JSON list of C-alpha atoms in Angstrom, two decimals:
[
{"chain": "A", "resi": 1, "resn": "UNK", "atom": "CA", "xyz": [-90.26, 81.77, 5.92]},
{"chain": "A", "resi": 2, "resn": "UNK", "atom": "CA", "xyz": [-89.60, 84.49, 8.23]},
{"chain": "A", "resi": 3, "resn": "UNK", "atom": "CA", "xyz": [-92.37, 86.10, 10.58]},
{"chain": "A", "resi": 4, "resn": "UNK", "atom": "CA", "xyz": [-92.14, 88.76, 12.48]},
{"chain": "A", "resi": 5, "resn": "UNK", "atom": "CA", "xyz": [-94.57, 89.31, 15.25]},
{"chain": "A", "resi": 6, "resn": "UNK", "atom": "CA", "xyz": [-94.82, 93.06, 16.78]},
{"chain": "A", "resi": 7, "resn": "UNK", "atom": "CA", "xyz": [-96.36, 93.31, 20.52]},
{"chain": "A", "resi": 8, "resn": "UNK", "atom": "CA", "xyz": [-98.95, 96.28, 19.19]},
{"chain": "A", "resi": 9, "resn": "UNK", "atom": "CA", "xyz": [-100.44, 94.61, 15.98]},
{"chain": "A", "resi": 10, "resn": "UNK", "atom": "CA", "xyz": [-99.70, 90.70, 17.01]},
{"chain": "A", "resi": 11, "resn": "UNK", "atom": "CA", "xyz": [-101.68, 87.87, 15.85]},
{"chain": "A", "resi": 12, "resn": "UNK", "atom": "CA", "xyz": [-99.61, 85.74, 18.08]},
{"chain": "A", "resi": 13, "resn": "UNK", "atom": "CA", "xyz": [-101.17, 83.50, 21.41]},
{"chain": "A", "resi": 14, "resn": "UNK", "atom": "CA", "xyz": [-100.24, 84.87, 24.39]},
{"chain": "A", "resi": 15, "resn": "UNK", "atom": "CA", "xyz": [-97.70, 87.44, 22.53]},
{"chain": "A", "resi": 16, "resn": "UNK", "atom": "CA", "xyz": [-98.37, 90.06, 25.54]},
{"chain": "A", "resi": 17, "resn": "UNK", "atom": "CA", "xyz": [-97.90, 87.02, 28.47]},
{"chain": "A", "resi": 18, "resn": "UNK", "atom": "CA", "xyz": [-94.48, 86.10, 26.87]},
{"chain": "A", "resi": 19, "resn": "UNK", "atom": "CA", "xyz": [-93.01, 89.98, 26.74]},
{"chain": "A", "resi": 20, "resn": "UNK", "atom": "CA", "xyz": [-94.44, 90.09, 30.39]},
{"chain": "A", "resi": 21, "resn": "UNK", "atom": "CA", "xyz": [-93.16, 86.90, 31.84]},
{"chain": "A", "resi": 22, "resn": "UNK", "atom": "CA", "xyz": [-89.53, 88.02, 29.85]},
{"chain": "A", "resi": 23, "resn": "UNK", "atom": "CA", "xyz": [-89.85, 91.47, 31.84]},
{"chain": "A", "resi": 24, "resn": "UNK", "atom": "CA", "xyz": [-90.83, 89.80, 35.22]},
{"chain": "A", "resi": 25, "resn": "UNK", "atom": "CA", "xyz": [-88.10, 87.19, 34.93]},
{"chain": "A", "resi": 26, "resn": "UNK", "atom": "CA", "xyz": [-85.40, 89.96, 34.27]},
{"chain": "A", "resi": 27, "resn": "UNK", "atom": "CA", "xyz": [-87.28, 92.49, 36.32]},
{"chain": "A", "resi": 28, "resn": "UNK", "atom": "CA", "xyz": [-83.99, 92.68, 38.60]},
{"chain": "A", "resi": 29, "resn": "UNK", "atom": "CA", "xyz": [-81.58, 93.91, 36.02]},
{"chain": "A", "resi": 30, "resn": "UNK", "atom": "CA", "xyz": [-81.02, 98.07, 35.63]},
{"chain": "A", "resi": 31, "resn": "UNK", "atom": "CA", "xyz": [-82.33, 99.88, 32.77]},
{"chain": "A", "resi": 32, "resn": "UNK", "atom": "CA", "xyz": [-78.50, 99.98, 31.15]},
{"chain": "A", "resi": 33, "resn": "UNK", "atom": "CA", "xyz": [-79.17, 96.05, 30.51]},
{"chain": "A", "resi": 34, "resn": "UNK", "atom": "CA", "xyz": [-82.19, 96.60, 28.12]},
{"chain": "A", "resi": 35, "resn": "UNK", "atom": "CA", "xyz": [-80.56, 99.45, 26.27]},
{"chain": "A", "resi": 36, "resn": "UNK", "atom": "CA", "xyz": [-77.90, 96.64, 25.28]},
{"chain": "A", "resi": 37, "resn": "UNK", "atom": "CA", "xyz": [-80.63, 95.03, 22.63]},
{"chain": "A", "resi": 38, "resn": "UNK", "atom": "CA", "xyz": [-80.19, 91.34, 23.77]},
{"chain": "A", "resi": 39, "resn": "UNK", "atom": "CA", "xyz": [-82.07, 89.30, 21.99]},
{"chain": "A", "resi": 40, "resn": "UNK", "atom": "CA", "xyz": [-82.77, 85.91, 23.40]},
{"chain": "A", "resi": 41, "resn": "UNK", "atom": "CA", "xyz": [-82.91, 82.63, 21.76]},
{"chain": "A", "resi": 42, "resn": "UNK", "atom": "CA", "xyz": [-82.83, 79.23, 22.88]},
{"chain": "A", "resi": 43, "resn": "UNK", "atom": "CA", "xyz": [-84.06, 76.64, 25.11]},
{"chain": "A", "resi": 44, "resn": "UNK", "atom": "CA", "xyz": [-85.95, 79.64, 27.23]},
{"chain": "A", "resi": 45, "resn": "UNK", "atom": "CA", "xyz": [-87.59, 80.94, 24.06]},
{"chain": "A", "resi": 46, "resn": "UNK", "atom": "CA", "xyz": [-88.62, 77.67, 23.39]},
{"chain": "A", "resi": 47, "resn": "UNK", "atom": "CA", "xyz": [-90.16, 77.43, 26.67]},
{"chain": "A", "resi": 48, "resn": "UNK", "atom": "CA", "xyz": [-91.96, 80.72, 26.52]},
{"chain": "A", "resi": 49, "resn": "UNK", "atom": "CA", "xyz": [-93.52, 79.88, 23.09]},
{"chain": "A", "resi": 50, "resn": "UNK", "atom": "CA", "xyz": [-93.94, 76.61, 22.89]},
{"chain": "A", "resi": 51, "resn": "UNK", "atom": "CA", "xyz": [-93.54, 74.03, 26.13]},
{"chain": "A", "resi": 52, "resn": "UNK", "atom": "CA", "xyz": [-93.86, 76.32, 29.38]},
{"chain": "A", "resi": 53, "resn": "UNK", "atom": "CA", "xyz": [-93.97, 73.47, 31.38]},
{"chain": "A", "resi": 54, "resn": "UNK", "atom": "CA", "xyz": [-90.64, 72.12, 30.19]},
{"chain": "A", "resi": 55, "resn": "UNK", "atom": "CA", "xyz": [-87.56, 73.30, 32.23]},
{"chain": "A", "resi": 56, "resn": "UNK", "atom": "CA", "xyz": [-84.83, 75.17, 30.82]},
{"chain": "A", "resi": 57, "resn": "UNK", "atom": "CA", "xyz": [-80.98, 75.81, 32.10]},
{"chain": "A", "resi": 58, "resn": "UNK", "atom": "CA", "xyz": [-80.48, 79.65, 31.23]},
{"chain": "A", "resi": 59, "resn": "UNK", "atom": "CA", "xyz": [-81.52, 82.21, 29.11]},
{"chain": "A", "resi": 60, "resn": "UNK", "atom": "CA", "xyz": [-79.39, 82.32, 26.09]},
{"chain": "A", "resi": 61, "resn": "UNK", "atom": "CA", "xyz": [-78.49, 86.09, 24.98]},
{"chain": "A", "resi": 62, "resn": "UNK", "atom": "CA", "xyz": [-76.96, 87.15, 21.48]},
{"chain": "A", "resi": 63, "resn": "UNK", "atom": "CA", "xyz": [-76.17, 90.43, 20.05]},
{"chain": "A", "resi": 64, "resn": "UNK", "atom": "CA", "xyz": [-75.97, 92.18, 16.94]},
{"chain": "A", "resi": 65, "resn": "UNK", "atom": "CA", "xyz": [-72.74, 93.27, 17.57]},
{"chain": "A", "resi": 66, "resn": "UNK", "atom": "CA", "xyz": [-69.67, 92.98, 20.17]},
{"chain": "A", "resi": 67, "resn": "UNK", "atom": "CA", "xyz": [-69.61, 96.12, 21.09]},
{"chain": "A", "resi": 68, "resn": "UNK", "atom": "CA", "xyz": [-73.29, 95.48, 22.94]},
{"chain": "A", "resi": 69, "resn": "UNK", "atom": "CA", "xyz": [-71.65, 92.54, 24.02]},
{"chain": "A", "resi": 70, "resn": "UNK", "atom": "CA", "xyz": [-69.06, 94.02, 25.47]},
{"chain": "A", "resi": 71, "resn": "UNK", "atom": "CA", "xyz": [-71.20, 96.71, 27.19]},
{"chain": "A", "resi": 72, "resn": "UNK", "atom": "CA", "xyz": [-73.88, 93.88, 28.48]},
{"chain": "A", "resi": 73, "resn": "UNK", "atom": "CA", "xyz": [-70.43, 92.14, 29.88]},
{"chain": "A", "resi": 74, "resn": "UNK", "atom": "CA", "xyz": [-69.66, 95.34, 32.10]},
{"chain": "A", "resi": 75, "resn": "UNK", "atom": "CA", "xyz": [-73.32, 95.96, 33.35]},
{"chain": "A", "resi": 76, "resn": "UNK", "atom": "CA", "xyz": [-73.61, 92.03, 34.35]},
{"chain": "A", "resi": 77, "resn": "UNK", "atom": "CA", "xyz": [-70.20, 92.13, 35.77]},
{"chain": "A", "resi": 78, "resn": "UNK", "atom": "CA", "xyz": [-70.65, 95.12, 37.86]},
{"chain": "A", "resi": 79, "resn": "UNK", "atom": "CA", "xyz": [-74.61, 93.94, 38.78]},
{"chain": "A", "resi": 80, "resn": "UNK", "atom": "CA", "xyz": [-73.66, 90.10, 39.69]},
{"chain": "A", "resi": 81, "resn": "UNK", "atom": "CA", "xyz": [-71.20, 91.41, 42.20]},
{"chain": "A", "resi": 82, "resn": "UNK", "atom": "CA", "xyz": [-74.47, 93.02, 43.95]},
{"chain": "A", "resi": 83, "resn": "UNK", "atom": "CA", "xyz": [-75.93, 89.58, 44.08]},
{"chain": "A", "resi": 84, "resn": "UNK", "atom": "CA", "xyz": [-72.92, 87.54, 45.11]},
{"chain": "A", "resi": 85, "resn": "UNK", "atom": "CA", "xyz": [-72.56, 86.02, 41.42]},
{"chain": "A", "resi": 86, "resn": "UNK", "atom": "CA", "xyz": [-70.09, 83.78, 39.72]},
{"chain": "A", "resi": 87, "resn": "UNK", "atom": "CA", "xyz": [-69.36, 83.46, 36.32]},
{"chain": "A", "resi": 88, "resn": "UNK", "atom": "CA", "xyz": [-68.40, 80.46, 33.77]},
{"chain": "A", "resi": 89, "resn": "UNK", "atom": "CA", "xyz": [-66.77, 80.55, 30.97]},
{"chain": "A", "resi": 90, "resn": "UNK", "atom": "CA", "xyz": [-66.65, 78.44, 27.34]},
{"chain": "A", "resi": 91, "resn": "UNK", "atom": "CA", "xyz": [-65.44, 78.88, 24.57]},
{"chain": "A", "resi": 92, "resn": "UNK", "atom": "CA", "xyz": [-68.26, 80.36, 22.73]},
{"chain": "A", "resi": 93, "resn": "UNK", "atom": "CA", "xyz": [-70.07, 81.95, 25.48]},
{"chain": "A", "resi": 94, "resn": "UNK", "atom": "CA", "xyz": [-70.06, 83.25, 29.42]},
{"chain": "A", "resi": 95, "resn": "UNK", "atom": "CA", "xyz": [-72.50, 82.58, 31.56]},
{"chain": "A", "resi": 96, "resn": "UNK", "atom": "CA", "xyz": [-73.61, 84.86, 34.74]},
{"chain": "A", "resi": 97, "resn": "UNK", "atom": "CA", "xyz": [-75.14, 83.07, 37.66]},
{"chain": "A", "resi": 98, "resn": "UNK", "atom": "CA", "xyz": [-77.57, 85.32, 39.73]},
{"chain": "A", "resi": 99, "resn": "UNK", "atom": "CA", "xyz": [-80.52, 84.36, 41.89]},
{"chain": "A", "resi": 100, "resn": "UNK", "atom": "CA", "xyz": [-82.97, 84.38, 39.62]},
{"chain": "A", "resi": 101, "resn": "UNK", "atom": "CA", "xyz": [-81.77, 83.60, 36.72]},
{"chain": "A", "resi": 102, "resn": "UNK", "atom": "CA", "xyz": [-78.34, 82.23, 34.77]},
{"chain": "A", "resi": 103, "resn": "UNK", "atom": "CA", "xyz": [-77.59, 84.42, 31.95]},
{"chain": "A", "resi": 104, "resn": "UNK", "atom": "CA", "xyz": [-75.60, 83.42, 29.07]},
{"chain": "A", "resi": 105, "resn": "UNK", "atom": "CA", "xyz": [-74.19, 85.69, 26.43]},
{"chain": "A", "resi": 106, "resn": "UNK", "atom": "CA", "xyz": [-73.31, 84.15, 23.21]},
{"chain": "A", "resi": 107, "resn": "UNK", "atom": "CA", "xyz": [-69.72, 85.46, 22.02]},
{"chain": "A", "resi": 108, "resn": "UNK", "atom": "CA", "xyz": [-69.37, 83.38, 18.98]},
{"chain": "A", "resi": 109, "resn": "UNK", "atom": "CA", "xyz": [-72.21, 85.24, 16.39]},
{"chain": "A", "resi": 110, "resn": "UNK", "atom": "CA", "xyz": [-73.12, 88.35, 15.60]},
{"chain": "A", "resi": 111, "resn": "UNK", "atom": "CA", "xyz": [-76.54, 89.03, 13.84]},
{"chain": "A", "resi": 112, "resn": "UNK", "atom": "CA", "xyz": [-79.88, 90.41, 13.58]},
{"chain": "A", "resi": 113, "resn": "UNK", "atom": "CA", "xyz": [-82.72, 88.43, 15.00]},
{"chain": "A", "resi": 114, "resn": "UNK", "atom": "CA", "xyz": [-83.93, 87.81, 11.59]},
{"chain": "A", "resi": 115, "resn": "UNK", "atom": "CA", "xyz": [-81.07, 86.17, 10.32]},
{"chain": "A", "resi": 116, "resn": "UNK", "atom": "CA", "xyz": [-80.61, 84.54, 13.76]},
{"chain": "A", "resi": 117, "resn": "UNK", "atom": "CA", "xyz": [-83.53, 82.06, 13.27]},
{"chain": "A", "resi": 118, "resn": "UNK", "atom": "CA", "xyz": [-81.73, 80.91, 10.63]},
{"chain": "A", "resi": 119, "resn": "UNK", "atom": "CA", "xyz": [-78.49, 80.10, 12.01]},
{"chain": "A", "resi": 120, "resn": "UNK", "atom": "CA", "xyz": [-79.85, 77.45, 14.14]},
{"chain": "A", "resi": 121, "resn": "UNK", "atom": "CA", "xyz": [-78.82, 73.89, 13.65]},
{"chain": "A", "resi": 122, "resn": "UNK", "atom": "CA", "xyz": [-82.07, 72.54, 14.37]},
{"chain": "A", "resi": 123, "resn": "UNK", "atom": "CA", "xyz": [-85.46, 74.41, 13.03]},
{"chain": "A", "resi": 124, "resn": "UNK", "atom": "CA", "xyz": [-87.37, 73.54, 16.38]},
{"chain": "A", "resi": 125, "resn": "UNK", "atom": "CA", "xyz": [-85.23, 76.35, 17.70]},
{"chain": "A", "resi": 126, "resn": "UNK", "atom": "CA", "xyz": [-85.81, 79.32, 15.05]},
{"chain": "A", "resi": 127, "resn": "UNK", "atom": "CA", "xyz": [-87.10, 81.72, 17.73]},
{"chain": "A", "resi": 128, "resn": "UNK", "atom": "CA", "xyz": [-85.43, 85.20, 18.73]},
{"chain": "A", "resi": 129, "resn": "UNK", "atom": "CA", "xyz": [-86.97, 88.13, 20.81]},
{"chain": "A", "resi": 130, "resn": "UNK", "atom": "CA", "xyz": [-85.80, 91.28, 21.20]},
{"chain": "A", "resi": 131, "resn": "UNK", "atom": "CA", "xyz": [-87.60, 94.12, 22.54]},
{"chain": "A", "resi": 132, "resn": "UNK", "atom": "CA", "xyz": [-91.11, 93.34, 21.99]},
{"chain": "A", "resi": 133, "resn": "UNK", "atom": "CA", "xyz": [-90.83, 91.40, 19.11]},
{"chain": "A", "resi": 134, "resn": "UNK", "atom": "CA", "xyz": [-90.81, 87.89, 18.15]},
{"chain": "A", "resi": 135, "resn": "UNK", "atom": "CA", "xyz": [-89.28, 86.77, 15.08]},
{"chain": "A", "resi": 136, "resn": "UNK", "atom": "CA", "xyz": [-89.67, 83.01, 13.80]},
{"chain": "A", "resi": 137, "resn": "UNK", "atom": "CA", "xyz": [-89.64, 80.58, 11.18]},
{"chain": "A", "resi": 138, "resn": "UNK", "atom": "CA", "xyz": [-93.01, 80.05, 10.27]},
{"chain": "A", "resi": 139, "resn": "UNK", "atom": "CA", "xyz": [-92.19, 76.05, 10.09]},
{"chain": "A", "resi": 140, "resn": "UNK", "atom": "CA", "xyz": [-91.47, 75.14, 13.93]},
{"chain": "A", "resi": 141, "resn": "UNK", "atom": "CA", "xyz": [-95.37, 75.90, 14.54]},
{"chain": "A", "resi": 142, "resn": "UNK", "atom": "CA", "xyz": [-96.01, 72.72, 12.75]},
{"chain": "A", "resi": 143, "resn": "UNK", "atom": "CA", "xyz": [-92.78, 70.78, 14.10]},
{"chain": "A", "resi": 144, "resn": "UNK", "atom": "CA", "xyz": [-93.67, 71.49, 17.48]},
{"chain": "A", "resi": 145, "resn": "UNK", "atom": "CA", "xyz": [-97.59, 70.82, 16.76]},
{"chain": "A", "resi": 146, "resn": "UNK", "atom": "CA", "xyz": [-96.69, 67.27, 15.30]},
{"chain": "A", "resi": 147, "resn": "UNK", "atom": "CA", "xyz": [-93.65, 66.55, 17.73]},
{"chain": "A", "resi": 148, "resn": "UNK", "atom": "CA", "xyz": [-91.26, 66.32, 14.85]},
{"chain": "A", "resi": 149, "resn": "UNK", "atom": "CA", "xyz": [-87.54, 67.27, 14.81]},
{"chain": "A", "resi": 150, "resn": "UNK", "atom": "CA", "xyz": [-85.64, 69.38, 11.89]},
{"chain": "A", "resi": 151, "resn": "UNK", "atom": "CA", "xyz": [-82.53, 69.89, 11.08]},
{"chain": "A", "resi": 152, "resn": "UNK", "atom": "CA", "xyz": [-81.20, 72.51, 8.72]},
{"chain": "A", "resi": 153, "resn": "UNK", "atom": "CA", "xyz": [-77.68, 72.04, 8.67]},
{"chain": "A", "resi": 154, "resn": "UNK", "atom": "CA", "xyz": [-75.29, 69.55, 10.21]},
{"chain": "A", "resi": 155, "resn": "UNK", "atom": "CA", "xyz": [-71.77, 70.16, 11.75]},
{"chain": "A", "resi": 156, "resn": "UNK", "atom": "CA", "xyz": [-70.79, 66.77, 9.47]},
{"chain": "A", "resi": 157, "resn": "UNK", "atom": "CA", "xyz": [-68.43, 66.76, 7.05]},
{"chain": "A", "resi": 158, "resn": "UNK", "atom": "CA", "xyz": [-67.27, 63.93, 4.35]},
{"chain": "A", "resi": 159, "resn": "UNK", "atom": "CA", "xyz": [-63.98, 63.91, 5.86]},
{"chain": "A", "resi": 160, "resn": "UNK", "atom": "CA", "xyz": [-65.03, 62.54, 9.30]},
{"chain": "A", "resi": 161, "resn": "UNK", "atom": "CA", "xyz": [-64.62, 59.11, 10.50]},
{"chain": "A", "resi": 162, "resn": "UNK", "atom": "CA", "xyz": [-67.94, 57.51, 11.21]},
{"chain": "A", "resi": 163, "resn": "UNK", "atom": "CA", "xyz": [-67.79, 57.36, 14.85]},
{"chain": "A", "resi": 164, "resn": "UNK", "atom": "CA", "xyz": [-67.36, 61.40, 14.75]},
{"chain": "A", "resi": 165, "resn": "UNK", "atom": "CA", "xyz": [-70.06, 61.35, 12.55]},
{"chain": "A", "resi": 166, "resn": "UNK", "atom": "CA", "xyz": [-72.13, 59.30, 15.14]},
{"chain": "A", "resi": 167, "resn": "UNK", "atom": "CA", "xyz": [-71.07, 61.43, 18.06]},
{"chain": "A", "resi": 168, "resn": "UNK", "atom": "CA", "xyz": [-72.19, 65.12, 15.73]}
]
């Protein structure tokens, strides 16, 4: 079940410390960035919520639409040059390399932070933030509490051998 946790009426531990620590960490990007609406998701969410002391690569970013995207593609392009940056690309995402931080923006989905939590593979992961609000699947509080691992869908299918089953 979905909840939504709002910085100003939050029930959640350590809600404020999270937004700050978010803020601090991306203190170095311009105003223009925020007004993009990333909303981040991830490993680094993860690590802000639930296991601070466990390390994480980069700070996945996803949008509600590819038009903020774009525009968050053009303010990171034009700010990583400032800081001697490189870029790498995938297929479902580029990632921005800066001194404090690797940035990736997902380029592969599109949605709302509510219906972001959802798309995960794994329920561990059902965490987005945007703006000052955390949105979650209620059930990763007691996956992560009793060390147990969900998954919601699979990328199998019945027409895969079993050793590309094994490998998913």
């Amino acid at each position: 079940m979905l909840k939504i946790f709002n910085l100003k009426k939050s029930n959640l531990n350590y809600h404020e410390k999270i937004i700050k620590n978010i803020k601090n960490t991306l203190s170095p990007l311009p105003q223009t960035f925020w007004d993009t609406d990333p909303i981040i998701s991830g490993s680094y969410a993860i690590h802000l919520l639930f296991k601070p002391q466990v390390l994480y690569d980069d700070i996945d970013l996803y949008f509600e639409s590819k038009e903020k995207l774009n525009h968050c593609h053009e303010i990171l392009r034009e700010f990583a040059s400032q800081y001697s940056g490189t870029e790498t690309n995938s297929l479902n995402s580029t990632t921005y390399k800066f001194d404090f931080a690797k940035i990736q923006l997902v380029e592969k989905i599109f949605l709302s932070p509510d219906k972001l939590i959802f798309d995960h593979d794994i329920k561990n992961v059902s965490i987005a933030i945007q703006h000052d609000s955390i949105y979650i699947d209620d059930e990763i509080f007691n996956l992560w509490y009793s060390d147990k691992l969900s998954i919601r869908n699979t990328q199998i299918t019945d027409s895969m051998s079993v050793e590309k089953k094994m490998k998913k």
